N, CA and C atoms as an extended XYZ file, in Angstrom:
399
Properties=species:S:1:pos:R:3:atomname:S:1:resname:S:1:resid:I:1 pbc="F F F"
N       -53.807       50.679       74.127 N   MET     1
C       -53.813       49.299       73.820 CA  MET     1
C       -53.029       49.333       72.885 C   MET     1
N       -51.946       48.334       72.429 N   PRO     2
C       -51.190       48.181       71.159 CA  PRO     2
C       -51.881       47.588       70.186 C   PRO     2
N       -53.168       46.690       70.342 N   GLY     3
C       -53.670       46.006       69.375 CA  GLY     3
C       -54.933       45.442       69.640 C   GLY     3
N       -55.562       45.143       68.927 N   PRO     4
C       -57.038       44.025       69.189 CA  PRO     4
C       -56.575       42.940       70.343 C   PRO     4
N       -57.515       42.606       71.181 N   PRO     5
C       -57.110       41.469       72.252 CA  PRO     5
C       -57.592       40.022       71.285 C   PRO     5
N       -57.052       39.013       71.517 N   LEU     6
C       -57.390       38.026       70.770 CA  LEU     6
C       -58.407       37.374       71.557 C   LEU     6
N       -58.918       36.391       70.936 N   PRO     7
C       -60.353       35.554       71.778 CA  PRO     7
C       -59.371       34.770       72.470 C   PRO     7
N       -60.329       34.630       73.712 N   ASP     8
C       -59.506       33.536       74.681 CA  ASP     8
C       -58.796       32.238       74.075 C   ASP     8
N       -59.852       31.480       73.537 N   VAL     9
C       -59.364       30.217       72.577 CA  VAL     9
C       -57.801       30.596       72.146 C   VAL     9
N       -57.641       31.520       71.645 N   ASP    10
C       -56.684       31.847       70.495 CA  ASP    10
C       -55.449       32.171       71.332 C   ASP    10
N       -55.704       33.165       72.550 N   ALA    11
C       -54.686       33.217       73.537 CA  ALA    11
C       -54.227       32.054       74.086 C   ALA    11
N       -55.198       31.422       74.567 N   ARG    12
C       -54.641       30.057       75.263 CA  ARG    12
C       -53.757       29.215       74.128 C   ARG    12
N       -54.272       28.960       73.000 N   ALA    13
C       -53.481       28.344       72.016 CA  ALA    13
C       -52.140       29.088       71.937 C   ALA    13
N       -51.971       29.902       71.789 N   ILE    14
C       -50.546       30.333       71.669 CA  ILE    14
C       -49.750       30.411       72.833 C   ILE    14
N       -50.293       30.591       74.180 N   ARG    15
C       -49.719       30.428       75.350 CA  ARG    15
C       -49.192       28.644       75.402 C   ARG    15
N       -50.179       28.135       75.010 N   ALA    16
C       -49.632       26.559       74.860 CA  ALA    16
C       -48.554       26.484       73.947 C   ALA    16
N       -48.626       27.156       73.033 N   LEU    17
C       -47.331       26.957       71.786 CA  LEU    17
C       -46.069       27.445       72.769 C   LEU    17
N       -46.260       28.635       73.416 N   HIS    18
C       -45.155       28.995       73.787 CA  HIS    18
C       -44.567       28.083       75.031 C   HIS    18
N       -45.248       27.741       75.626 N   ASP    19
C       -45.112       26.779       76.851 CA  ASP    19
C       -43.981       25.431       76.015 C   ASP    19
N       -44.696       25.034       74.851 N   LEU    20
C       -44.073       23.495       74.582 CA  LEU    20
C       -42.769       24.252       73.882 C   LEU    20
N       -42.843       25.186       73.303 N   TRP    21
C       -41.578       25.988       72.996 CA  TRP    21
C       -40.265       25.791       73.771 C   TRP    21
N       -40.490       26.709       74.972 N   VAL    22
C       -40.005       26.790       76.008 CA  VAL    22
C       -39.405       25.245       76.546 C   VAL    22
N       -40.279       24.309       76.678 N   ARG    23
C       -39.849       22.941       77.055 CA  ARG    23
C       -38.727       22.235       76.302 C   ARG    23
N       -39.165       22.335       74.986 N   ALA    24
C       -38.400       21.921       73.813 CA  ALA    24
C       -37.137       22.637       73.760 C   ALA    24
N       -36.880       24.008       73.714 N   GLU    25
C       -35.663       24.738       74.131 CA  GLU    25
C       -34.723       24.311       75.247 C   GLU    25
N       -35.251       24.246       76.032 N   ILE    26
C       -34.545       23.349       77.626 CA  ILE    26
C       -33.792       22.017       77.106 C   ILE    26
N       -34.989       21.184       76.625 N   ALA    27
C       -34.659       19.739       76.633 CA  ALA    27
C       -33.645       19.932       74.990 C   ALA    27
N       -33.355       20.507       74.434 N   GLY    28
C       -32.561       20.698       73.221 CA  GLY    28
C       -33.362       20.005       72.078 C   GLY    28
N       -34.514       19.883       72.244 N   ASP    29
C       -35.212       19.269       71.183 CA  ASP    29
C       -35.694       20.180       69.876 C   ASP    29
N       -34.924       20.396       68.931 N   VAL    30
C       -34.873       21.326       68.050 CA  VAL    30
C       -36.096       21.032       67.021 C   VAL    30
N       -36.334       19.481       66.888 N   GLU    31
C       -37.518       19.453       65.695 CA  GLU    31
C       -38.914       19.701       66.606 C   GLU    31
N       -39.056       19.634       67.850 N   THR    32
C       -40.294       19.918       68.151 CA  THR    32
C       -40.516       21.515       68.143 C   THR    32
N       -39.271       22.087       68.689 N   LEU    33
C       -39.440       23.861       68.652 CA  LEU    33
C       -39.720       23.982       66.932 C   LEU    33
N       -39.076       23.494       65.976 N   LEU    34
C       -39.347       23.668       64.518 CA  LEU    34
C       -40.667       23.505       64.327 C   LEU    34
N       -41.241       22.453       65.088 N   GLY    35
C       -42.681       22.118       64.519 CA  GLY    35
C       -43.787       23.338       65.160 C   GLY    35
N       -43.150       24.127       65.725 N   CYS    36
C       -43.904       25.154       66.512 CA  CYS    36
C       -44.005       26.315       65.062 C   CYS    36
N       -43.222       26.133       64.156 N   CYS    37
C       -42.999       27.277       63.061 CA  CYS    37
C       -43.717       26.951       61.524 C   CYS    37
N       -43.726       27.978       61.112 N   THR    38
C       -44.235       27.661       59.685 CA  THR    38
C       -43.157       27.312       58.901 C   THR    38
N       -43.308       26.588       57.989 N   PRO    39
C       -41.989       26.135       57.193 CA  PRO    39
C       -41.036       27.247       56.621 C   PRO    39
N       -41.486       28.452       56.551 N   ASP    40
C       -40.960       29.780       56.111 CA  ASP    40
C       -40.856       30.704       57.011 C   ASP    40
N       -40.561       30.116       58.460 N   VAL    41
C       -40.153       31.043       59.650 CA  VAL    41
C       -39.044       32.057       59.100 C   VAL    41
N       -39.086       33.341       59.668 N   CYS    42
C       -38.254       34.054       59.485 CA  CYS    42
C       -37.426       34.190       60.959 C   CYS    42
N       -35.992       34.081       60.859 N   TRP    43
C       -35.193       34.442       62.280 CA  TRP    43
C       -34.417       35.525       61.976 C   TRP    43
N       -34.580       36.310       62.832 N   ILE    44
C       -33.755       37.797       62.683 CA  ILE    44
C       -33.173       37.914       63.915 C   ILE    44
N       -31.567       37.964       63.575 N   THR    45
C       -30.650       37.314       64.950 CA  THR    45
C       -30.708       38.574       66.114 C   THR    45
N       -29.902       38.500       67.214 N   ASP    46
C       -29.959       39.367       68.067 CA  ASP    46
C       -29.268       40.709       67.751 C   ASP    46
N       -28.295       40.842       66.664 N   ASP    47
C       -27.878       41.904       66.684 CA  ASP    47
C       -28.559       42.775       65.308 C   ASP    47
N       -29.518       41.904       64.644 N   GLY    48
C       -30.409       42.749       63.520 CA  GLY    48
C       -29.513       42.473       62.177 C   GLY    48
N       -28.292       41.903       62.258 N   GLU    49
C       -27.844       41.938       60.789 CA  GLU    49
C       -28.065       40.532       60.169 C   GLU    49
N       -28.371       39.814       60.696 N   GLU    50
C       -28.838       38.480       60.040 CA  GLU    50
C       -30.013       38.191       59.873 C   GLU    50
N       -30.759       37.757       58.658 N   VAL    51
C       -32.253       37.694       58.469 CA  VAL    51
C       -31.933       36.051       57.856 C   VAL    51
N       -32.492       34.950       58.420 N   GLU    52
C       -32.862       33.872       57.762 CA  GLU    52
C       -34.012       33.194       57.877 C   GLU    52
N       -34.157       32.471       56.536 N   ILE    53
C       -35.518       31.772       56.753 CA  ILE    53
C       -35.615       29.989       56.629 C   ILE    53
N       -36.377       29.813       57.202 N   GLY    54
C       -36.956       28.252       57.226 CA  GLY    54
C       -35.955       27.359       58.244 C   GLY    54
N       -36.509       26.085       58.621 N   HIS    55
C       -36.331       25.002       59.271 CA  HIS    55
C       -34.787       24.920       59.498 C   HIS    55
N       -33.941       25.039       58.228 N   ASP    56
C       -32.811       24.615       58.170 CA  ASP    56
C       -31.739       25.751       59.024 C   ASP    56
N       -32.314       27.202       58.951 N   ALA    57
C       -31.778       28.045       59.452 CA  ALA    57
C       -31.947       27.724       60.970 C   ALA    57
N       -33.192       27.531       61.481 N   GLY    58
C       -33.429       27.237       62.792 CA  GLY    58
C       -32.600       26.454       63.345 C   GLY    58
N       -32.487       24.980       62.531 N   ARG    59
C       -31.419       24.141       62.977 CA  ARG    59
C       -30.196       24.640       63.120 C   ARG    59
N       -29.358       25.541       62.431 N   ARG    60
C       -28.212       26.054       62.492 CA  ARG    60
C       -28.157       27.037       63.938 C   ARG    60
N       -29.345       28.054       64.020 N   LEU    61
C       -29.263       28.553       65.131 CA  LEU    61
C       -29.213       28.039       66.490 C   LEU    61
N       -29.783       26.886       66.516 N   PHE    62
C       -30.249       26.251       67.597 CA  PHE    62
C       -28.837       25.265       67.921 C   PHE    62
N       -27.965       25.277       67.110 N   THR    63
C       -26.696       24.181       67.375 CA  THR    63
C       -25.753       25.121       68.120 C   THR    63
N       -25.421       24.907       69.182 N   SER    64
C       -24.498       25.590       70.065 CA  SER    64
C       -23.585       24.843       71.067 C   SER    64
N       -22.666       25.237       71.160 N   PRO    65
C       -21.868       24.463       72.124 CA  PRO    65
C       -22.302       25.024       73.604 C   PRO    65
N       -23.268       25.877       73.729 N   LEU    66
C       -23.488       26.089       75.161 CA  LEU    66
C       -25.024       25.188       75.393 C   LEU    66
N       -24.885       24.757       76.574 N   ARG    67
C       -26.279       24.040       76.929 CA  ARG    67
C       -27.216       24.777       77.795 C   ARG    67
N       -28.223       24.955       77.263 N   LEU    68
C       -29.381       25.385       78.059 CA  LEU    68
C       -29.860       24.964       79.289 C   LEU    68
N       -29.563       25.539       80.315 N   LEU    69
C       -30.241       25.120       81.632 CA  LEU    69
C       -31.333       25.372       82.437 C   LEU    69
N       -31.576       26.457       82.085 N   ASP    70
C       -33.007       27.237       82.567 CA  ASP    70
C       -33.395       28.253       81.860 C   ASP    70
N       -34.487       28.368       81.485 N   LEU    71
C       -35.017       29.609       80.717 CA  LEU    71
C       -36.414       29.697       81.270 C   LEU    71
N       -36.395       31.072       81.971 N   GLN    72
C       -37.811       32.018       82.553 CA  GLN    72
C       -38.131       32.831       81.756 C   GLN    72
N       -39.513       32.760       81.319 N   THR    73
C       -40.325       33.631       80.530 CA  THR    73
C       -41.316       34.428       81.083 C   THR    73
N       -41.473       35.735       80.518 N   GLU    74
C       -42.884       36.455       80.870 CA  GLU    74
C       -43.356       37.023       79.764 C   GLU    74
N       -44.785       36.605       79.083 N   ILE    75
C       -45.377       37.210       78.114 CA  ILE    75
C       -45.922       38.402       78.693 C   ILE    75
N       -45.302       39.398       77.930 N   THR    76
C       -45.821       40.888       78.214 CA  THR    76
C       -46.681       41.446       77.250 C   THR    76
N       -47.036       40.937       75.882 N   ASP    77
C       -47.908       41.470       74.847 CA  ASP    77
C       -48.535       40.259       74.474 C   ASP    77
N       -49.464       40.273       73.915 N   LEU    78
C       -50.094       39.484       73.078 CA  LEU    78
C       -51.698       39.528       72.547 C   LEU    78
N       -51.370       40.005       70.947 N   TYR    79
C       -52.359       40.727       70.564 CA  TYR    79
C       -52.726       40.142       69.199 C   TYR    79
N       -53.973       40.443       68.617 N   GLY    80
C       -54.065       40.105       67.203 CA  GLY    80
C       -55.258       40.044       66.669 C   GLY    80
N       -55.368       39.661       65.491 N   ALA    81
C       -56.719       39.451       64.702 CA  ALA    81
C       -56.655       38.970       63.448 C   ALA    81
N       -57.930       38.236       63.169 N   GLU    82
C       -58.138       37.570       61.633 CA  GLU    82
C       -56.742       36.873       61.407 C   GLU    82
N       -56.216       35.753       62.429 N   GLY    83
C       -55.307       34.989       61.949 CA  GLY    83
C       -54.009       35.373       62.046 C   GLY    83
N       -53.740       36.556       62.660 N   ILE    84
C       -52.081       37.143       62.566 CA  ILE    84
C       -52.176       37.695       64.192 C   ILE    84
N       -51.136       37.451       64.702 N   ALA    85
C       -51.302       37.659       66.187 CA  ALA    85
C       -49.499       37.889       66.614 C   ALA    85
N       -49.103       38.830       67.477 N   TYR    86
C       -47.707       38.879       67.858 CA  TYR    86
C       -47.993       38.551       69.209 C   TYR    86
N       -46.616       38.124       69.884 N   LYS    87
C       -46.444       37.967       71.172 CA  LYS    87
C       -45.088       38.542       71.635 C   LYS    87
N       -44.860       39.369       72.672 N   SER    88
C       -43.596       39.817       73.347 CA  SER    88
C       -43.578       39.002       74.407 C   SER    88
N       -42.135       39.005       74.965 N   CYS    89
C       -41.993       38.041       76.039 CA  CYS    89
C       -40.492       38.654       76.591 C   CYS    89
N       -40.474       38.629       77.991 N   ARG    90
C       -39.297       38.808       78.571 CA  ARG    90
C       -38.516       37.807       79.017 C   ARG    90
N       -37.290       37.370       78.860 N   TYR    91
C       -36.694       36.163       79.245 CA  TYR    91
C       -35.335       36.291       79.885 C   TYR    91
N       -35.072       35.290       80.968 N   GLU    92
C       -33.629       34.931       81.414 CA  GLU    92
C       -33.236       33.667       81.094 C   GLU    92
N       -31.906       33.486       80.989 N   ALA    93
C       -31.659       32.260       80.627 CA  ALA    93
C       -30.278       31.756       81.141 C   ALA    93
N       -29.952       30.509       81.579 N   ARG    94
C       -28.552       30.473       81.915 CA  ARG    94
C       -28.238       29.078       81.304 C   ARG    94
N       -26.741       29.256       81.111 N   HIS    95
C       -26.237       28.163       80.047 CA  HIS    95
C       -24.948       27.676       80.765 C   HIS    95
N       -24.550       26.650       80.282 N   ARG    96
C       -23.573       26.010       80.359 CA  ARG    96
C       -22.323       25.979       79.283 C   ARG    96
N       -21.033       26.367       79.409 N   ALA    97
C       -20.233       26.268       78.025 CA  ALA    97
C       -19.715       24.713       78.206 C   ALA    97
N       -18.894       24.318       77.373 N   THR    98
C       -18.209       23.079       77.156 CA  THR    98
C       -17.075       22.939       78.283 C   THR    98
N       -16.530       24.278       78.550 N   ASP    99
C       -15.539       24.190       79.772 CA  ASP    99
C       -16.225       24.373       81.281 C   ASP    99
N       -17.617       24.138       81.395 N   TRP   100
C       -18.585       23.766       82.545 CA  TRP   100
C       -18.527       25.300       83.013 C   TRP   100
N       -17.918       26.515       82.343 N   SER   101
C       -18.249       27.905       82.736 CA  SER   101
C       -19.937       28.121       82.614 C   SER   101
N       -20.458       29.102       83.114 N   PHE   102
C       -21.787       29.231       83.305 CA  PHE   102
C       -22.005       30.734       83.069 C   PHE   102
N       -23.045       31.077       82.233 N   THR   103
C       -23.372       32.347       81.546 CA  THR   103
C       -24.836       32.336       81.807 C   THR   103
N       -25.114       33.877       82.040 N   ALA   104
C       -26.766       34.372       82.017 CA  ALA   104
C       -26.749       35.193       81.055 C   ALA   104
N       -28.359       35.139       80.514 N   SER   105
C       -28.355       36.295       79.745 CA  SER   105
C       -29.935       36.513       80.314 C   SER   105
N       -30.194       37.867       79.696 N   ARG   106
C       -31.487       38.270       79.720 CA  ARG   106
C       -31.951       39.452       78.368 C   ARG   106
N       -33.181       39.554       78.380 N   GLY   107
C       -33.442       40.177       77.061 CA  GLY   107
C       -35.268       39.967       76.781 C   GLY   107
N       -35.234       40.409       75.726 N   THR   108
C       -37.007       40.268       75.010 CA  THR   108
C       -36.973       39.607       73.610 C   THR   108
N       -37.955       38.744       73.176 N   HIS   109
C       -38.316       38.594       72.064 CA  HIS   109
C       -39.377       38.507       71.559 C   HIS   109
N       -39.661       38.785       70.393 N   LEU   110
C       -40.682       38.827       69.438 CA  LEU   110
C       -41.182       37.733       68.505 C   LEU   110
N       -42.403       37.549       68.415 N   TRP   111
C       -43.212       36.477       67.803 CA  TRP   111
C       -43.904       36.971       67.017 C   TRP   111
N       -44.065       36.825       65.463 N   ILE   112
C       -45.266       36.964       64.608 CA  ILE   112
C       -45.945       35.792       64.622 C   ILE   112
N       -47.110       35.270       64.789 N   LEU   113
C       -47.851       34.167       64.421 CA  LEU   113
C       -48.814       34.157       63.604 C   LEU   113
N       -49.167       33.204       62.851 N   HIS   114
C       -50.394       33.103       61.879 CA  HIS   114
C       -51.118       31.607       62.191 C   HIS   114
N       -52.234       31.728       62.010 N   ARG   115
C       -53.436       30.827       62.516 CA  ARG   115
C       -53.490       29.958       61.126 C   ARG   115
N       -53.017       28.645       61.136 N   LEU   116
C       -52.879       27.935       59.999 CA  LEU   116
C       -54.018       26.776       60.264 C   LEU   116
N       -54.034       25.904       59.239 N   SER   117
C       -55.471       24.636       59.605 CA  SER   117
C       -54.746       24.005       60.762 C   SER   117
N       -53.759       23.692       60.694 N   GLU   118
C       -53.229       22.682       62.043 CA  GLU   118
C       -53.280       23.322       63.508 C   GLU   118
N       -53.386       24.770       63.507 N   GLY   119
C       -53.130       25.617       64.688 CA  GLY   119
C       -52.186       26.758       64.538 C   GLY   119
N       -51.939       27.516       65.586 N   TRP   120
C       -50.865       28.934       65.429 CA  TRP   120
C       -49.594       28.461       65.178 C   TRP   120
N       -48.794       29.049       64.470 N   ARG   121
C       -47.262       28.718       64.471 CA  ARG   121
C       -46.921       30.146       64.154 C   ARG   121
N       -45.532       29.941       64.643 N   VAL   122
C       -44.663       31.167       64.511 CA  VAL   122
C       -44.108       31.268       63.363 C   VAL   122
N       -44.130       32.731       62.831 N   SER   123
C       -43.719       32.904       61.102 CA  SER   123
C       -42.436       33.865       61.117 C   SER   123
N       -42.204       34.368       62.412 N   LEU   124
C       -41.178       35.355       62.624 CA  LEU   124
C       -40.818       35.243       64.173 C   LEU   124
N       -39.089       35.134       64.117 N   VAL   125
C       -38.986       34.991       65.296 CA  VAL   125
C       -37.478       36.430       65.573 C   VAL   125
N       -37.664       37.106       66.696 N   THR   126
C       -36.473       38.084       66.862 CA  THR   126
C       -36.365       38.030       68.273 C   THR   126
N       -35.087       38.507       68.645 N   TRP   127
C       -34.814       38.836       70.065 CA  TRP   127
C       -33.809       39.580       70.098 C   TRP   127
N       -33.494       40.260       71.574 N   ARG   128
C       -32.776       41.578       71.537 CA  ARG   128
C       -32.303       41.089       73.123 C   ARG   128
N       -31.069       40.843       73.173 N   ARG   129
C       -30.238       40.557       74.573 CA  ARG   129
C       -30.186       41.982       75.363 C   ARG   129
N       -30.406       41.916       76.545 N   SER   130
C       -29.934       43.146       76.996 CA  SER   130
C       -28.470       43.135       77.467 C   SER   130
N       -27.864       44.436       77.248 N   ARG   131
C       -26.630       44.735       77.133 CA  ARG   131
C       -26.424       45.275       78.568 C   ARG   131
N       -25.522       45.057       78.738 N   ARG   132
C       -24.745       45.421       80.344 CA  ARG   132
C       -24.348       46.785       80.212 C   ARG   132
N       -24.438       47.482       81.639 N   ARG   133
C       -23.874       48.931       81.274 CA  ARG   133
C       -22.826       49.237       82.081 C   ARG   133
């Protein structure tokens, strides 16, 4: 087992936060998405080359000419203890570009979360797109 299991109440709260994030991302609602995060959230981009901190960085990262059409996720790991948790997830996404062409991607993402007085919040986000072979 990769870590201690979370109490059911915490696991349910994190799954609800995940669902809120997915709905906000599909809707293009960046402010709701950022409301799921700590103020000093750390973003590590797909290539691992860029690390950015905070909500302004999140606004830049989620400003894209691509329109997210669909996002399917599957939580693969959810563990934690003493107010810290991690969640990993597989995803598949479909996007439409401004020229109306369509793209698809799949990969994994990882969140580190902290339990604050207002509930669980994401403090680190990183992702890795699967590379075609």
